[in-house]
Structures are given as C-alpha cells and as structure tokens.
PDB file of C-alpha atoms in Angstrom:
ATOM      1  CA  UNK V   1      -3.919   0.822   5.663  1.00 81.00           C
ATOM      2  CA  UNK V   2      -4.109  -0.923   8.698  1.00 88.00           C
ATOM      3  CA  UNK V   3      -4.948  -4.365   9.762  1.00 93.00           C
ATOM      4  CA  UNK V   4      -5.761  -6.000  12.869  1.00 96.00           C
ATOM      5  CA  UNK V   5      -5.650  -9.756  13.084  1.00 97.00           C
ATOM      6  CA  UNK V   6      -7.014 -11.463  16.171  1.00 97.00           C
ATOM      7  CA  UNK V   7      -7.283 -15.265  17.642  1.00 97.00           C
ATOM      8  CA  UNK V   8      -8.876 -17.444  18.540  1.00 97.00           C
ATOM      9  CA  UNK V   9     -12.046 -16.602  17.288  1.00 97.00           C
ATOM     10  CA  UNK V  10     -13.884 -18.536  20.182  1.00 97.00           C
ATOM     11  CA  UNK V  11     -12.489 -19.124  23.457  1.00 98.00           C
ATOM     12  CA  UNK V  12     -13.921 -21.739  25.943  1.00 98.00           C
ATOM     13  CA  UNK V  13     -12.320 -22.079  29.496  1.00 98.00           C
ATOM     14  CA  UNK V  14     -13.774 -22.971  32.988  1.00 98.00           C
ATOM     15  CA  UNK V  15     -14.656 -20.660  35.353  1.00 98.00           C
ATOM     16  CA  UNK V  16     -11.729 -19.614  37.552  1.00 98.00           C
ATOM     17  CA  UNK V  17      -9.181 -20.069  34.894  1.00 98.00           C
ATOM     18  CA  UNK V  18      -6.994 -17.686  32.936  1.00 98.00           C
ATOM     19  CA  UNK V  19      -8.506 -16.619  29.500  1.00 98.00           C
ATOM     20  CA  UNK V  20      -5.903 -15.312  26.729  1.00 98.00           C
ATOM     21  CA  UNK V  21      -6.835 -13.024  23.363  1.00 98.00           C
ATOM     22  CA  UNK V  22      -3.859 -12.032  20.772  1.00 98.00           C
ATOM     23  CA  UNK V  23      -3.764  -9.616  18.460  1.00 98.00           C
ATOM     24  CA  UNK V  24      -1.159  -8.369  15.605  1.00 98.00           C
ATOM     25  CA  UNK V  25      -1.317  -5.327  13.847  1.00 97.00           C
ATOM     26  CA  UNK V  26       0.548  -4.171  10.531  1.00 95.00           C
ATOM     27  CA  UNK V  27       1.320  -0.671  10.967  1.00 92.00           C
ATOM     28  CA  UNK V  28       3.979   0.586  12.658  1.00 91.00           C
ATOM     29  CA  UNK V  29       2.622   4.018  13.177  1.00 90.00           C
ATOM     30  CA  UNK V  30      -0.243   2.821  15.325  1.00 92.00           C
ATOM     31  CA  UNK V  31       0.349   3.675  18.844  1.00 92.00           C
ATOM     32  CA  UNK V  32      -3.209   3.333  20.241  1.00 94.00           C
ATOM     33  CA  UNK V  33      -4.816  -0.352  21.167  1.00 96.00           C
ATOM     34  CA  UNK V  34      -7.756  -0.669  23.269  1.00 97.00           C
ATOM     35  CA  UNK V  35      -9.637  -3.472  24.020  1.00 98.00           C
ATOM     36  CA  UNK V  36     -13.507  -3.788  23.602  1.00 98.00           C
ATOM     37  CA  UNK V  37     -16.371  -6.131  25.460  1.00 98.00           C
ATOM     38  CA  UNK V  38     -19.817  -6.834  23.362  1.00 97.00           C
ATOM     39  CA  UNK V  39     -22.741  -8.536  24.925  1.00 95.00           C
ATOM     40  CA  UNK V  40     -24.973 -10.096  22.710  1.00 92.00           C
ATOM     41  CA  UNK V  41     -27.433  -6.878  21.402  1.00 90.00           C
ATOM     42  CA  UNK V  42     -25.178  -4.409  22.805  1.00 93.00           C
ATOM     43  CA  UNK V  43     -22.843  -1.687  21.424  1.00 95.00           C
ATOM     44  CA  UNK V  44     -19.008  -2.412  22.123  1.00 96.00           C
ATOM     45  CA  UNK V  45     -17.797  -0.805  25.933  1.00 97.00           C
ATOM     46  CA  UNK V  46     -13.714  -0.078  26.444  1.00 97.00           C
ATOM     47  CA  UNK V  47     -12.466  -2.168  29.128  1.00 97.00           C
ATOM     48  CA  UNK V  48      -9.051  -1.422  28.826  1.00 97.00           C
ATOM     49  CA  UNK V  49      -6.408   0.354  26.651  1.00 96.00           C
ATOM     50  CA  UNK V  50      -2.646   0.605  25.940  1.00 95.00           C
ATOM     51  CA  UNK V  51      -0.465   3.610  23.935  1.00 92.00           C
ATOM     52  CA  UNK V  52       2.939   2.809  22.534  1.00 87.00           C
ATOM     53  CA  UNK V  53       4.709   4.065  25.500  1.00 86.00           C
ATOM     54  CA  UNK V  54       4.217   1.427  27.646  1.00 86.00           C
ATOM     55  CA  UNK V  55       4.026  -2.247  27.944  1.00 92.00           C
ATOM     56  CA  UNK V  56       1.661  -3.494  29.950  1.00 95.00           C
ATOM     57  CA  UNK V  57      -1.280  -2.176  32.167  1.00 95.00           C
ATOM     58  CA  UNK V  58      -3.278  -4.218  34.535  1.00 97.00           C
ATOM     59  CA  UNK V  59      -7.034  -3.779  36.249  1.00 95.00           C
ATOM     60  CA  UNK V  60      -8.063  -6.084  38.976  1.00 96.00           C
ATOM     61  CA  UNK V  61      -8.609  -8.850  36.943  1.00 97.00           C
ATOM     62  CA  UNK V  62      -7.954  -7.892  33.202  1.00 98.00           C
ATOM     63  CA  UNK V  63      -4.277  -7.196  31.798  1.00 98.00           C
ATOM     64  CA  UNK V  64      -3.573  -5.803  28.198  1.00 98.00           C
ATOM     65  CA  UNK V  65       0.504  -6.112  27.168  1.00 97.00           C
ATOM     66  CA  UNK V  66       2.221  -4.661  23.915  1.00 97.00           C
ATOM     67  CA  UNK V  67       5.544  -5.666  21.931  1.00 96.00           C
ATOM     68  CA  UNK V  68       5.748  -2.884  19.817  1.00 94.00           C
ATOM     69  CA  UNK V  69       8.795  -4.519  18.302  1.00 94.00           C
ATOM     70  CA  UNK V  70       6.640  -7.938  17.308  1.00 95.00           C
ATOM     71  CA  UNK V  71       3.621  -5.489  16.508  1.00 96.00           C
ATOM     72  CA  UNK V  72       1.478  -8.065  18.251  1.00 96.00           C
ATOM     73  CA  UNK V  73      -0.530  -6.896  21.891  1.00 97.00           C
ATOM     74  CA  UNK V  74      -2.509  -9.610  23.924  1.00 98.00           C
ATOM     75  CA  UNK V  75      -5.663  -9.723  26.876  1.00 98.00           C
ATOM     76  CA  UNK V  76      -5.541 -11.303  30.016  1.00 98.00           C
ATOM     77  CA  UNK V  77      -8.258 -11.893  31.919  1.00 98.00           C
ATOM     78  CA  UNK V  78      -7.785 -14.080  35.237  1.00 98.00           C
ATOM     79  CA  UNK V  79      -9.834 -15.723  37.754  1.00 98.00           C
ATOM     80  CA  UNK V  80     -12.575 -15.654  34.952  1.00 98.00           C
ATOM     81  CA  UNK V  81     -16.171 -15.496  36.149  1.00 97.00           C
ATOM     82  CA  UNK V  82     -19.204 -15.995  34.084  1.00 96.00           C
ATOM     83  CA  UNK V  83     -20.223 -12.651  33.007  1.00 96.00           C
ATOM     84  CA  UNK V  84     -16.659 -12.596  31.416  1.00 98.00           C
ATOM     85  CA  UNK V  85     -18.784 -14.228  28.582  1.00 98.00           C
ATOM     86  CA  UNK V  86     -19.157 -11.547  25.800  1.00 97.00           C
ATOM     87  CA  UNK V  87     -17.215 -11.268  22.638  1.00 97.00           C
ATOM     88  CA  UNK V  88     -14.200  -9.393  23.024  1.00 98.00           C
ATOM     89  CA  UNK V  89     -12.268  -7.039  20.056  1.00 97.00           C
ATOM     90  CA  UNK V  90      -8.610  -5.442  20.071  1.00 98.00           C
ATOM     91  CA  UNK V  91      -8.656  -2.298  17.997  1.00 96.00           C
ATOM     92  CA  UNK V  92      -5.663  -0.260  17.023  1.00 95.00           C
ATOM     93  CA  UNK V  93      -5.372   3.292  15.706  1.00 92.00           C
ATOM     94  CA  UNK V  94      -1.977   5.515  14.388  1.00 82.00           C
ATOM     95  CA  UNK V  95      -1.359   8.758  15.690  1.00 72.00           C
ATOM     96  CA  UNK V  96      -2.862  11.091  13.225  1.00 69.00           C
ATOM     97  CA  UNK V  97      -5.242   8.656  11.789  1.00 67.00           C
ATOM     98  CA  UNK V  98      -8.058  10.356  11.180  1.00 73.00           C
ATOM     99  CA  UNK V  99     -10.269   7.442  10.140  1.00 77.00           C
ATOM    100  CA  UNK V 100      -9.849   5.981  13.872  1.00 84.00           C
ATOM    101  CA  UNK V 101      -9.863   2.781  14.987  1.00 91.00           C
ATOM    102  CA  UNK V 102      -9.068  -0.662  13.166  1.00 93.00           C
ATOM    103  CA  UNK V 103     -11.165  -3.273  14.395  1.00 95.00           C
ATOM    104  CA  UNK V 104      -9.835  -7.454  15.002  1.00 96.00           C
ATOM    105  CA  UNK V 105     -12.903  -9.744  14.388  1.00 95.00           C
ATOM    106  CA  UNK V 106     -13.645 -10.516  17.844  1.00 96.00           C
ATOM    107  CA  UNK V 107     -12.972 -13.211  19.576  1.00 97.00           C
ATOM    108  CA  UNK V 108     -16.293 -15.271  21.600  1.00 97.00           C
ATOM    109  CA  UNK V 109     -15.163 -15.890  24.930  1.00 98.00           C
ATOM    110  CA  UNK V 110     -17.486 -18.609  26.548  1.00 98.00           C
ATOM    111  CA  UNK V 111     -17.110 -19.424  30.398  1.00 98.00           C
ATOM    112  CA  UNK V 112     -18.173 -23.084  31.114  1.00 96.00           C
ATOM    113  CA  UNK V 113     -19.473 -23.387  35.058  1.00 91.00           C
TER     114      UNK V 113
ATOM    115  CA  UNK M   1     -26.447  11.745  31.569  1.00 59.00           C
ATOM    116  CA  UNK M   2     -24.093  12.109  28.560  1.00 69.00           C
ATOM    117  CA  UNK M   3     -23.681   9.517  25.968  1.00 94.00           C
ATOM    118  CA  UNK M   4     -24.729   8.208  22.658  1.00 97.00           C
ATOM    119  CA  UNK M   5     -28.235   7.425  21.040  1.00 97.00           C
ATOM    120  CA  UNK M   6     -29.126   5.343  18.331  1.00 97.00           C
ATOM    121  CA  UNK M   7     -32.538   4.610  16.926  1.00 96.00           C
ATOM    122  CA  UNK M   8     -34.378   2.856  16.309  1.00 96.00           C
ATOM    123  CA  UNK M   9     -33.265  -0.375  17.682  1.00 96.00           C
ATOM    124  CA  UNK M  10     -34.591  -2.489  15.127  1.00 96.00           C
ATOM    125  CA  UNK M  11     -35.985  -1.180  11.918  1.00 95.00           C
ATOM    126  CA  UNK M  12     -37.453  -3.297   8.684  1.00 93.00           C
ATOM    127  CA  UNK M  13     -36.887  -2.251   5.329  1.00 90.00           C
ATOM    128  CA  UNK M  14     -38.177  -3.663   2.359  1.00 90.00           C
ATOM    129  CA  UNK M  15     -36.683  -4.111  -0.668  1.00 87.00           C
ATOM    130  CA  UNK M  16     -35.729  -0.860  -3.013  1.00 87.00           C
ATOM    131  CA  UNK M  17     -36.367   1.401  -0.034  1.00 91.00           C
ATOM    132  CA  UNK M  18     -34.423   4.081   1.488  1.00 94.00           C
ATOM    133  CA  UNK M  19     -34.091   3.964   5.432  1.00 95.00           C
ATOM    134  CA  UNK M  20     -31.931   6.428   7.685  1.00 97.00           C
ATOM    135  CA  UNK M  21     -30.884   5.566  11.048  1.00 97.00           C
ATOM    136  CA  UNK M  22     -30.283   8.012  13.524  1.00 98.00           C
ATOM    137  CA  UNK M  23     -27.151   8.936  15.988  1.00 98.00           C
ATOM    138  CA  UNK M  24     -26.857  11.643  18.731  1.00 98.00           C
ATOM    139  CA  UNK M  25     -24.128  12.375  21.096  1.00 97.00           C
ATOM    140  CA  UNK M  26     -24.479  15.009  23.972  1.00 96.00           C
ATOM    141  CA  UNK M  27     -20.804  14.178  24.599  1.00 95.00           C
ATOM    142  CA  UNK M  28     -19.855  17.131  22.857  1.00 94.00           C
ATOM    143  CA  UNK M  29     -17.244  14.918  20.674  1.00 94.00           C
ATOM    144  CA  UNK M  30     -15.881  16.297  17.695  1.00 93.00           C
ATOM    145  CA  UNK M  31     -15.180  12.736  15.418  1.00 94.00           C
ATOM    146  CA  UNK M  32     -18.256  10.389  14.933  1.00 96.00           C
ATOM    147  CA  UNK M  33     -18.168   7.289  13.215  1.00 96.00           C
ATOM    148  CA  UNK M  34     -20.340   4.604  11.586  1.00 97.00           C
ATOM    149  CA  UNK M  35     -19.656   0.653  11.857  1.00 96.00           C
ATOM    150  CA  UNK M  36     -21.277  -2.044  10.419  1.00 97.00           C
ATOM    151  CA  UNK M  37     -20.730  -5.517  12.202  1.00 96.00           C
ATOM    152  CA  UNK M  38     -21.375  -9.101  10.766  1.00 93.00           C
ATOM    153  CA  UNK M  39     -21.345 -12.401  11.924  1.00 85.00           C
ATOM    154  CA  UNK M  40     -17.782 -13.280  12.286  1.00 80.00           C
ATOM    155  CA  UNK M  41     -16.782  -9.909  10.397  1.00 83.00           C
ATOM    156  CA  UNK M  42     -15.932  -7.573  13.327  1.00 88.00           C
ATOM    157  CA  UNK M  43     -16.654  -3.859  12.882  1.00 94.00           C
ATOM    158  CA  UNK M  44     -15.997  -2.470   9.646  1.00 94.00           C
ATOM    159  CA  UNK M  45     -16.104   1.343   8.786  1.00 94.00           C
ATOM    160  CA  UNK M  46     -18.619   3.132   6.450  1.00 96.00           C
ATOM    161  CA  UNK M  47     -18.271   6.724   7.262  1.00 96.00           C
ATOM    162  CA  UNK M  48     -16.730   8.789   8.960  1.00 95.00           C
ATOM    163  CA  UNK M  49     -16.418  12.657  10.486  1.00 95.00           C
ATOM    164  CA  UNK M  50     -13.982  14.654  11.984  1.00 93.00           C
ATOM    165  CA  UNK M  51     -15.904  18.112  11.878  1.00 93.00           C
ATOM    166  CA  UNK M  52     -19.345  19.392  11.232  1.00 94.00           C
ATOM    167  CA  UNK M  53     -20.225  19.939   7.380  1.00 95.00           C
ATOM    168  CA  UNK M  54     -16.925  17.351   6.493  1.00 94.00           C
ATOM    169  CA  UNK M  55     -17.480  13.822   6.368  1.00 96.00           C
ATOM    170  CA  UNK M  56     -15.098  10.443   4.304  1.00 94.00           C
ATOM    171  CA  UNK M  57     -15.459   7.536   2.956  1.00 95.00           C
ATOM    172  CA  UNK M  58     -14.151   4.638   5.178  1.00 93.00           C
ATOM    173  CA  UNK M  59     -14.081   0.799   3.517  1.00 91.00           C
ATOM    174  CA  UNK M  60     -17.498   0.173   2.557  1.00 95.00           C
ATOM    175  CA  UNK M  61     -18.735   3.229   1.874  1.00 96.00           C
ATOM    176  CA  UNK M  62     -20.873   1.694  -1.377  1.00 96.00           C
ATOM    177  CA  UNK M  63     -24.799   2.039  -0.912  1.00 96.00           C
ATOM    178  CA  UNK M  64     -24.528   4.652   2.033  1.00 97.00           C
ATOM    179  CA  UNK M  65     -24.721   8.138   2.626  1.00 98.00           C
ATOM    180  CA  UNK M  66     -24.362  10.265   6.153  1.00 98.00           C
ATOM    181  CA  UNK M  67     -24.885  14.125   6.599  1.00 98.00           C
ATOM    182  CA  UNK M  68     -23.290  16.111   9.674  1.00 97.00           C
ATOM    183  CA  UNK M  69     -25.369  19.337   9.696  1.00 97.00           C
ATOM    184  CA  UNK M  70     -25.025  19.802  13.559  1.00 97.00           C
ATOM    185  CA  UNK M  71     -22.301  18.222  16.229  1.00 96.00           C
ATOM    186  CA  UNK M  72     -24.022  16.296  17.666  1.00 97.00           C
ATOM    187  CA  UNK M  73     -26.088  14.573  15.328  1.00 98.00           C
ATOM    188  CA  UNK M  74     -24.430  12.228  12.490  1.00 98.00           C
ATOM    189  CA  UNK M  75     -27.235   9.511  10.575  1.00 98.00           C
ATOM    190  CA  UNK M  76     -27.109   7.288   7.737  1.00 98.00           C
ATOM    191  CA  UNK M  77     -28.895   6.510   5.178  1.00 97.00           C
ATOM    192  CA  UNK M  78     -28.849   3.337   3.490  1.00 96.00           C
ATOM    193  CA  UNK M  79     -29.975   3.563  -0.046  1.00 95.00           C
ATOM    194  CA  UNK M  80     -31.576   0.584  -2.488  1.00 91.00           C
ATOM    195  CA  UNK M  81     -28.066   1.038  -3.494  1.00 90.00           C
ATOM    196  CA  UNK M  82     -26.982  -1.154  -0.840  1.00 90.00           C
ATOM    197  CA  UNK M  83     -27.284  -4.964  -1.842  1.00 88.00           C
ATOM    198  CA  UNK M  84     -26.944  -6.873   1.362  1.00 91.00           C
ATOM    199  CA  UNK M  85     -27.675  -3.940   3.656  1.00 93.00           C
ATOM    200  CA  UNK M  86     -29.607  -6.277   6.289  1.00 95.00           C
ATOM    201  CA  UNK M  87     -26.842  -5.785   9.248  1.00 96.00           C
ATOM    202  CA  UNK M  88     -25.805  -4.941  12.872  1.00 97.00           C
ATOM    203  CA  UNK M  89     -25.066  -0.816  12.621  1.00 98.00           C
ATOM    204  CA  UNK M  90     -22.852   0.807  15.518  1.00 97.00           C
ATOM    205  CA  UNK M  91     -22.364   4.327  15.616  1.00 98.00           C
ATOM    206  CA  UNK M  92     -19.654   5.931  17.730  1.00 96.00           C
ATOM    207  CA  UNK M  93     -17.827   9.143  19.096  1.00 96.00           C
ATOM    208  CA  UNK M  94     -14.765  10.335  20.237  1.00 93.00           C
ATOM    209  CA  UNK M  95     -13.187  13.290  21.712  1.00 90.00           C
ATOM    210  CA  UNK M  96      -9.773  13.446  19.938  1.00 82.00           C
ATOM    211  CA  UNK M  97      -7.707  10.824  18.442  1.00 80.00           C
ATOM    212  CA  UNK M  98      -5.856   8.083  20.602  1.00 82.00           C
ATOM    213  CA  UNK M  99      -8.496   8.335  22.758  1.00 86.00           C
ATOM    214  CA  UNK M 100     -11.632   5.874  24.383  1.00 90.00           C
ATOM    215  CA  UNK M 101     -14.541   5.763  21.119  1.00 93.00           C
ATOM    216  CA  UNK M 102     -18.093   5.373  22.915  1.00 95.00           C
ATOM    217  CA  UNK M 103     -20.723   3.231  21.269  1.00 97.00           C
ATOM    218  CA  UNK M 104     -24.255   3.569  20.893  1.00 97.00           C
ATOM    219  CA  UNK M 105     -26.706   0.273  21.010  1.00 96.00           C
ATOM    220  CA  UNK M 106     -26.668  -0.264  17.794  1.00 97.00           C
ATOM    221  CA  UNK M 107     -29.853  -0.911  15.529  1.00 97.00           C
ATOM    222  CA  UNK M 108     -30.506  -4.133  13.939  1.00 96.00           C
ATOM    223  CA  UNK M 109     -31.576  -3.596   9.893  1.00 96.00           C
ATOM    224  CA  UNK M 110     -33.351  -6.476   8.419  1.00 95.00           C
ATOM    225  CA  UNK M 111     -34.376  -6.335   4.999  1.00 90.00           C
ATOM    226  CA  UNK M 112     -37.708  -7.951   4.451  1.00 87.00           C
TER     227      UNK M 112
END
C-alpha cells in the first residue's frame, strides 16, 4: 500500500519568515495530495491541494509543489503569522483507491513572536 | 449548515466496556471514514465505507466494529477487544475520490 513520509516533525521559525513541510510518497499511482491544518482539539481542515497534473498551486500566502518524477510534494507558507501555528499533514490518495487518503505524521509548526 | 458531527466530544470508558461513538454527515457524501490519531502517529485508518450496507477493514481494524445502516450516519464501536483504545477518533466524508475529505471534531476516548 501506500506510504506517506513527512519532515520535520516540528518546525520553529519567527514570525514573518518562510516555513517549509516535505513530503514523499511510495506509490506511483497516487495522483491526489492535499494538505491538512489541525489546531490543538480540532478535526483536520484542507488548506490546499494538488492532482498529478500539475506542479504547483499557490494561495495568498500558502504554496503546495509536486515532482511526480521524485514522488516527493512540499508546503510553503510565507510571511508566516502566528495563527500559522497548528500541526500540519500531507496526505496522498491513488486514483481508484477506495480506502482514501494516506496520512504523513504531521509536522508541529510553532511561530516564535 | 452542512457538515459533519461527531459525539460526544469526550467520552470515558472503563475497562471491559463497549462504547460507540457517533458520526453524521448532512453532506450527502457517499464514502465515510474513521481515523484514529496518536501522539506523534498521524491519522491512521480503522474503517472504512464507500456505500450504505458495505463497509472494509482499513489498518487497524482489530477491536472495532462500524455499521452503515443509513448515508448519512456511520459510528463505531470500540469493543473490550480493543487493548489501548484510549485515543483521539476523527471521522470523515467525502464526495468521490480525489476529492477534499471533511472532518468532524473528533472525540477524545479515555479509558479509565
């Protein structure tokens, strides 16, 4: 099956920096790879997502790009602020996967004033 | 205002007991899934369902058991079965495949 590894597992940058998240996957029949935000007690929201087709996509301040030859897709997030501190997952999923999305295991992104 | 329930948000169980958790959607999604998440573990799957009355196994299936009687409705039970059930639980829906999955808020199970 597949498997999504993902680094650093905590992230600590000032505010107003640039914060980077990687992720590699294993299969090369995924072609879905969204990226998740978790605040502490919360349930997982989508901030951004990527299919196979393309190789980047930006909004505002958050950027997700894919090298479907390296099987590895990273997060951007610039001009960090401080409710950009959450934990953060990459996810992929194949097309005709049924059992949906492989999860990374989150990376804790901490925003120092 | 569409979305996905979970309940309760925290629930207590004590040892040997059996202890379901529920999970709604009004999002009229076909798939629903449930995650467990621990410390440093990300989200791992238990169950999931593509259809009503159909339901599989995902990777740590042991010590649960779901039912999908009705769309929108998809809970789990975690039996005595489970050893180390006290966990974060997410359940989730999606339309179709490829596509955004929408969480609930989770409940918290602690086993006492």
């Amino acid at each position: 099956g597949e498997n999504v590894e993902q680094h650093p597992s905590t992230l600590s940058v000032q505010e107003g920096d640039s914060a980077v998240i990687k992720c590699t996957y294993s299969d090369s029949a995924s072609n879905y790879f969204p990226w998740y935000k978790q605040e502490l007690g919360k349930g997982p929201q989508l901030i951004i997502d990527i299919r196979s087709n393309v190789g980047e996509k930006k909004d505002q301040r958050i950027a997700v790009t894919l090298n479907k030859t390296a099987k590895h897709f990273s997060l951007h997030i610039t001009e960090t602020q401080p409710e950009d501190s959450a934990v953060y997952f990459c996810a992929a999923e194949k097309g005709g996967g049924a059992d949906g999305l492989t999860f990374g295991k989150g990376t804790h992104l901490i925003i120092q004033p | 205002d569409g979305g996905i329930t979970q309940s309760p948000k925290y629930l207590f169980r004590k040892e040997g007991q059996n202890v379901t958790l529920s999970c709604e959607q009004n999002l009229n999604h076909d798939a629903m899934y449930w995650y467990r998440q621990d410390p440093g573990q990300g989200l791992r799957l238990i169950y999931y369902s593509q259809i009503v009355n159909d339901f599989q196994k995902g990777d740590i299936a042991e010590g649960y058991s779901v039912s999908r009687e009705k769309k929108e409705s998809f809970p789990l039970t975690v039996t005595s079965a489970q050893k180390n059930p006290t966990a974060f639980y997410l359940c989730a829906s999606k339309a179709r495949q490829n596509t955004e999955a929408f969480f609930g808020q989770g409940t918290r199970l602690t086993v006492v």
